[in-house]
Amino acid sequence: MSLIPNTLATFIALFPIANPIGAVPVFYSLTARETSSGRHQQAKQTATNVVLILAVFLVAGRWILEFFGISLNVLRVAGGLLVAHTAWEMVTVRQRLTQSENDEAINKEDISFTPMAIPLVSGPGAIGVVTSLSISFNDWVDYLESLVGIVLIGISLYLCLVLGEPLINRLGKNGVGALNRVFGFFILAIGVGFISDGSISLLKDAFHIQVK
């Protein structure tokens, strides 16, 4: 079995939702008092936390859904709503962190777990995507392939956070905002797709039960 399909599918599905580029302005705002080495350490730990969080839900997603009795189609609709909500905030240029969350994070020594990993990068939308992917996997090879995609997300995030300052300086606030809105548009389309697919499947299941 080729490593590429599941790895690419995971990476492509997660990248716009995790949005490593969009996390850069928040990261540099929250680490303004850090030294260069301290900022690099925070970036490394943030990327590690994101990989660990998504990996846990990749492996345990199927059992979590079974425990709570949640079907894949219901998860798709719920995940689509969360993804669409996140995208709408990006398109309308709303802050990804609330003012109270931002104020608390500025005074924290370690921002790598909260708010950077959760809820900023590996938030409910990313967790929902990983969980829904895990439902379609049949053996450990599928999980391993998807895990490689998650690791690539972590590497991309680390590189964006470490190398992001020149990007911010070059693009400026307007450029970063425009880039976020473009990402937001595509993420909104992904969210609508999740809602549409899940709703259609739920209706088909309901109709099939009625026919029986």
mmCIF file of C-alpha atoms in Angstrom:
data_model
loop_
_atom_site.group_PDB
_atom_site.id
_atom_site.type_symbol
_atom_site.label_atom_id
_atom_site.label_comp_id
_atom_site.label_asym_id
_atom_site.label_seq_id
_atom_site.Cartn_x
_atom_site.Cartn_y
_atom_site.Cartn_z
ATOM 1 C CA MET A 1 0.000 0.000 0.000
ATOM 2 C CA SER A 2 1.373 3.410 -0.938
ATOM 3 C CA LEU A 3 2.192 5.820 1.847
ATOM 4 C CA ILE A 4 1.165 8.859 -0.162
ATOM 5 C CA PRO A 5 -2.689 8.786 -0.388
ATOM 6 C CA ASN A 6 -3.596 8.794 3.330
ATOM 7 C CA THR A 7 -0.639 11.022 4.204
ATOM 8 C CA LEU A 8 -1.599 13.624 1.618
ATOM 9 C CA ALA A 9 -5.293 13.349 2.436
ATOM 10 C CA THR A 10 -4.584 14.030 6.111
ATOM 11 C CA PHE A 11 -2.188 16.884 5.393
ATOM 12 C CA ILE A 12 -4.463 18.550 2.843
ATOM 13 C CA ALA A 13 -7.524 18.182 5.080
ATOM 14 C CA LEU A 14 -5.761 19.585 8.149
ATOM 15 C CA PHE A 15 -3.569 22.344 6.734
ATOM 16 C CA PRO A 16 -6.237 24.977 5.994
ATOM 17 C CA ILE A 17 -8.081 24.223 9.239
ATOM 18 C CA ALA A 18 -5.005 24.149 11.485
ATOM 19 C CA ASN A 19 -3.768 27.157 9.481
ATOM 20 C CA PRO A 20 -0.103 27.329 10.607
ATOM 21 C CA ILE A 21 0.381 30.596 8.730
ATOM 22 C CA GLY A 22 -2.563 32.205 10.508
ATOM 23 C CA ALA A 23 -1.070 31.201 13.872
ATOM 24 C CA VAL A 24 2.104 33.222 13.232
ATOM 25 C CA PRO A 25 0.819 36.733 14.162
ATOM 26 C CA VAL A 26 -0.737 35.434 17.394
ATOM 27 C CA PHE A 27 2.437 33.532 18.292
ATOM 28 C CA TYR A 28 4.705 36.551 17.833
ATOM 29 C CA SER A 29 2.297 38.748 19.749
ATOM 30 C CA LEU A 30 2.256 36.351 22.709
ATOM 31 C CA THR A 31 6.044 35.790 22.665
ATOM 32 C CA ALA A 32 7.017 39.440 22.261
ATOM 33 C CA ARG A 33 8.928 39.348 25.573
ATOM 34 C CA GLU A 34 10.769 36.115 24.747
ATOM 35 C CA THR A 35 14.362 35.861 23.583
ATOM 36 C CA SER A 36 15.029 34.298 20.185
ATOM 37 C CA SER A 37 16.002 30.965 21.759
ATOM 38 C CA GLY A 38 12.970 31.071 24.036
ATOM 39 C CA ARG A 39 10.682 31.706 21.078
ATOM 40 C CA HIS A 40 12.222 28.782 19.176
ATOM 41 C CA GLN A 41 11.644 26.520 22.171
ATOM 42 C CA GLN A 42 8.014 27.631 22.400
ATOM 43 C CA ALA A 43 7.590 26.971 18.676
ATOM 44 C CA LYS A 44 9.088 23.480 19.002
ATOM 45 C CA GLN A 45 6.890 22.613 21.985
ATOM 46 C CA THR A 46 3.771 23.998 20.288
ATOM 47 C CA ALA A 47 4.360 21.824 17.222
ATOM 48 C CA THR A 48 5.007 18.783 19.440
ATOM 49 C CA ASN A 49 1.794 19.377 21.404
ATOM 50 C CA VAL A 50 -0.239 19.710 18.203
ATOM 51 C CA VAL A 51 1.105 16.403 16.854
ATOM 52 C CA LEU A 52 0.432 14.609 20.160
ATOM 53 C CA ILE A 53 -3.124 15.975 20.486
ATOM 54 C CA LEU A 54 -4.108 15.074 16.928
ATOM 55 C CA ALA A 55 -2.402 11.677 17.170
ATOM 56 C CA VAL A 56 -4.408 10.823 20.290
ATOM 57 C CA PHE A 57 -7.700 11.621 18.563
ATOM 58 C CA LEU A 58 -6.569 9.788 15.432
ATOM 59 C CA VAL A 59 -5.981 6.588 17.414
ATOM 60 C CA ALA A 60 -8.830 6.937 19.906
ATOM 61 C CA GLY A 61 -11.411 8.624 17.661
ATOM 62 C CA ARG A 62 -13.294 5.451 16.740
ATOM 63 C CA TRP A 63 -13.624 4.350 20.378
ATOM 64 C CA ILE A 64 -14.663 7.825 21.517
ATOM 65 C CA LEU A 65 -17.494 7.874 18.988
ATOM 66 C CA GLU A 66 -18.587 4.361 19.921
ATOM 67 C CA PHE A 67 -18.529 5.220 23.623
ATOM 68 C CA PHE A 68 -20.805 8.245 23.149
ATOM 69 C CA GLY A 69 -22.892 6.527 20.465
ATOM 70 C CA ILE A 70 -22.118 9.166 17.831
ATOM 71 C CA SER A 71 -22.360 8.182 14.171
ATOM 72 C CA LEU A 72 -19.896 9.313 11.528
ATOM 73 C CA ASN A 73 -22.554 11.374 9.742
ATOM 74 C CA VAL A 74 -23.499 13.221 12.923
ATOM 75 C CA LEU A 75 -19.790 13.923 13.492
ATOM 76 C CA ARG A 76 -19.490 15.278 9.955
ATOM 77 C CA VAL A 77 -22.347 17.714 10.500
ATOM 78 C CA ALA A 78 -21.072 18.821 13.913
ATOM 79 C CA GLY A 79 -17.504 19.107 12.645
ATOM 80 C CA GLY A 80 -18.704 21.008 9.589
ATOM 81 C CA LEU A 81 -20.500 23.529 11.796
ATOM 82 C CA LEU A 82 -17.369 24.046 13.898
ATOM 83 C CA VAL A 83 -15.151 24.387 10.822
ATOM 84 C CA ALA A 84 -17.609 26.794 9.188
ATOM 85 C CA HIS A 85 -17.752 28.882 12.373
ATOM 86 C CA THR A 86 -13.954 29.111 12.482
ATOM 87 C CA ALA A 87 -13.849 30.019 8.798
ATOM 88 C CA TRP A 88 -16.501 32.705 9.217
ATOM 89 C CA GLU A 89 -14.438 34.338 11.956
ATOM 90 C CA MET A 90 -11.433 34.340 9.628
ATOM 91 C CA VAL A 91 -13.390 35.794 6.697
ATOM 92 C CA THR A 92 -14.895 38.523 8.880
ATOM 93 C CA VAL A 93 -11.466 39.221 10.430
ATOM 94 C CA ARG A 94 -12.433 38.353 13.990
ATOM 95 C CA GLN A 95 -9.613 37.529 16.409
ATOM 96 C CA ARG A 96 -8.934 33.811 16.826
ATOM 97 C CA LEU A 97 -8.527 34.363 20.565
ATOM 98 C CA THR A 98 -10.919 36.330 22.740
ATOM 99 C CA GLN A 99 -9.563 39.392 24.517
ATOM 100 C CA SER A 100 -9.602 37.605 27.889
ATOM 101 C CA GLU A 101 -7.750 34.602 26.435
ATOM 102 C CA ASN A 102 -5.193 36.915 24.836
ATOM 103 C CA ASP A 103 -4.657 38.886 28.073
ATOM 104 C CA GLU A 104 -4.152 35.682 30.060
ATOM 105 C CA ALA A 105 -1.778 34.183 27.477
ATOM 106 C CA ILE A 106 0.478 37.248 27.399
ATOM 107 C CA ASN A 107 1.333 36.714 31.072
ATOM 108 C CA LYS A 108 1.913 32.958 30.747
ATOM 109 C CA GLU A 109 5.433 31.568 30.710
ATOM 110 C CA ASP A 110 4.420 28.641 28.503
ATOM 111 C CA ILE A 111 1.858 29.218 25.733
ATOM 112 C CA SER A 112 2.691 26.046 23.794
ATOM 113 C CA PHE A 113 -0.264 23.995 25.036
ATOM 114 C CA THR A 114 -2.823 26.719 25.628
ATOM 115 C CA PRO A 115 -3.675 28.815 23.769
ATOM 116 C CA MET A 116 -1.389 27.864 20.850
ATOM 117 C CA ALA A 117 -1.983 24.101 20.508
ATOM 118 C CA ILE A 118 -5.515 24.281 21.951
ATOM 119 C CA PRO A 119 -7.666 25.966 20.792
ATOM 120 C CA LEU A 120 -5.662 27.854 18.155
ATOM 121 C CA VAL A 121 -4.142 25.134 15.932
ATOM 122 C CA SER A 122 -5.456 21.712 16.988
ATOM 123 C CA GLY A 123 -8.871 22.997 17.979
ATOM 124 C CA PRO A 124 -12.298 21.357 17.631
ATOM 125 C CA GLY A 125 -12.275 21.649 13.838
ATOM 126 C CA ALA A 126 -8.924 19.871 13.418
ATOM 127 C CA ILE A 127 -9.863 17.255 16.016
ATOM 128 C CA GLY A 128 -13.162 16.617 14.213
ATOM 129 C CA VAL A 129 -11.363 16.143 10.887
ATOM 130 C CA VAL A 130 -8.843 13.690 12.373
ATOM 131 C CA THR A 131 -11.584 11.733 14.142
ATOM 132 C CA SER A 132 -13.686 11.464 10.999
ATOM 133 C CA LEU A 133 -10.652 10.276 9.023
ATOM 134 C CA SER A 134 -9.917 7.577 11.584
ATOM 135 C CA ILE A 135 -13.379 6.047 11.129
ATOM 136 C CA SER A 136 -12.580 5.091 7.527
ATOM 137 C CA PHE A 137 -9.301 3.322 8.382
ATOM 138 C CA ASN A 138 -9.190 -0.477 8.389
ATOM 139 C CA ASP A 139 -5.728 -1.388 9.702
ATOM 140 C CA TRP A 140 -2.676 0.015 11.467
ATOM 141 C CA VAL A 141 -1.014 0.925 8.150
ATOM 142 C CA ASP A 142 -3.780 3.461 7.459
ATOM 143 C CA TYR A 143 -3.272 5.002 10.884
ATOM 144 C CA LEU A 144 0.492 5.129 10.362
ATOM 145 C CA GLU A 145 0.087 6.857 7.002
ATOM 146 C CA SER A 146 -2.272 9.431 8.502
ATOM 147 C CA LEU A 147 0.101 9.953 11.424
ATOM 148 C CA VAL A 148 2.831 10.908 8.946
ATOM 149 C CA GLY A 149 0.458 13.582 7.607
ATOM 150 C CA ILE A 150 -0.055 14.900 11.154
ATOM 151 C CA VAL A 151 3.714 15.011 11.692
ATOM 152 C CA LEU A 152 4.039 17.017 8.474
ATOM 153 C CA ILE A 153 1.497 19.471 9.872
ATOM 154 C CA GLY A 154 3.643 19.766 13.003
ATOM 155 C CA ILE A 155 6.774 20.394 10.922
ATOM 156 C CA SER A 156 4.950 23.007 8.828
ATOM 157 C CA LEU A 157 3.745 24.734 11.981
ATOM 158 C CA TYR A 158 7.225 24.777 13.489
ATOM 159 C CA LEU A 159 8.745 26.255 10.329
ATOM 160 C CA CYS A 160 6.008 28.882 10.093
ATOM 161 C CA LEU A 161 6.471 29.918 13.721
ATOM 162 C CA VAL A 162 10.261 30.026 13.528
ATOM 163 C CA LEU A 163 10.472 31.739 10.139
ATOM 164 C CA GLY A 164 7.283 33.756 10.443
ATOM 165 C CA GLU A 165 8.683 37.099 11.571
ATOM 166 C CA PRO A 166 10.156 38.026 8.155
ATOM 167 C CA LEU A 167 6.852 36.943 6.568
ATOM 168 C CA ILE A 168 4.875 39.236 8.869
ATOM 169 C CA ASN A 169 7.253 42.133 8.212
ATOM 170 C CA ARG A 170 7.040 41.602 4.453
ATOM 171 C CA LEU A 171 3.272 41.118 4.214
ATOM 172 C CA GLY A 172 2.307 43.590 6.922
ATOM 173 C CA LYS A 173 -0.968 43.439 8.835
ATOM 174 C CA ASN A 174 -3.025 43.978 5.674
ATOM 175 C CA GLY A 175 -1.257 41.172 3.831
ATOM 176 C CA VAL A 176 -1.616 38.721 6.713
ATOM 177 C CA GLY A 177 -5.283 39.668 7.045
ATOM 178 C CA ALA A 178 -5.873 39.125 3.326
ATOM 179 C CA LEU A 179 -4.134 35.737 3.484
ATOM 180 C CA ASN A 180 -6.273 34.718 6.440
ATOM 181 C CA ARG A 181 -9.449 35.686 4.560
ATOM 182 C CA VAL A 182 -8.385 33.558 1.582
ATOM 183 C CA PHE A 183 -7.763 30.592 3.897
ATOM 184 C CA GLY A 184 -11.072 31.315 5.596
ATOM 185 C CA PHE A 185 -12.962 31.126 2.313
ATOM 186 C CA PHE A 186 -11.564 27.683 1.479
ATOM 187 C CA ILE A 187 -12.119 26.451 5.027
ATOM 188 C CA LEU A 188 -15.729 27.652 4.838
ATOM 189 C CA ALA A 189 -16.165 25.591 1.670
ATOM 190 C CA ILE A 190 -14.736 22.544 3.475
ATOM 191 C CA GLY A 191 -17.139 23.075 6.367
ATOM 192 C CA VAL A 192 -20.134 23.365 4.040
ATOM 193 C CA GLY A 193 -18.999 20.155 2.326
ATOM 194 C CA PHE A 194 -18.891 18.318 5.663
ATOM 195 C CA ILE A 195 -22.374 19.569 6.578
ATOM 196 C CA SER A 196 -23.764 18.691 3.151
ATOM 197 C CA ASP A 197 -22.294 15.177 3.053
ATOM 198 C CA GLY A 198 -23.336 14.408 6.610
ATOM 199 C CA SER A 199 -26.869 15.760 6.165
ATOM 200 C CA ILE A 200 -27.454 13.877 2.913
ATOM 201 C CA SER A 201 -26.200 10.629 4.469
ATOM 202 C CA LEU A 202 -28.402 11.139 7.547
ATOM 203 C CA LEU A 203 -31.440 11.714 5.335
ATOM 204 C CA LYS A 204 -30.640 8.608 3.281
ATOM 205 C CA ASP A 205 -30.290 6.536 6.456
ATOM 206 C CA ALA A 206 -33.582 7.890 7.823
ATOM 207 C CA PHE A 207 -35.385 7.254 4.529
ATOM 208 C CA HIS A 208 -33.938 3.736 4.317
ATOM 209 C CA ILE A 209 -35.195 2.955 7.827
ATOM 210 C CA GLN A 210 -38.668 4.286 6.984
ATOM 211 C CA VAL A 211 -38.815 2.198 3.820
ATOM 212 C CA LYS A 212 -37.923 -0.941 5.780
#
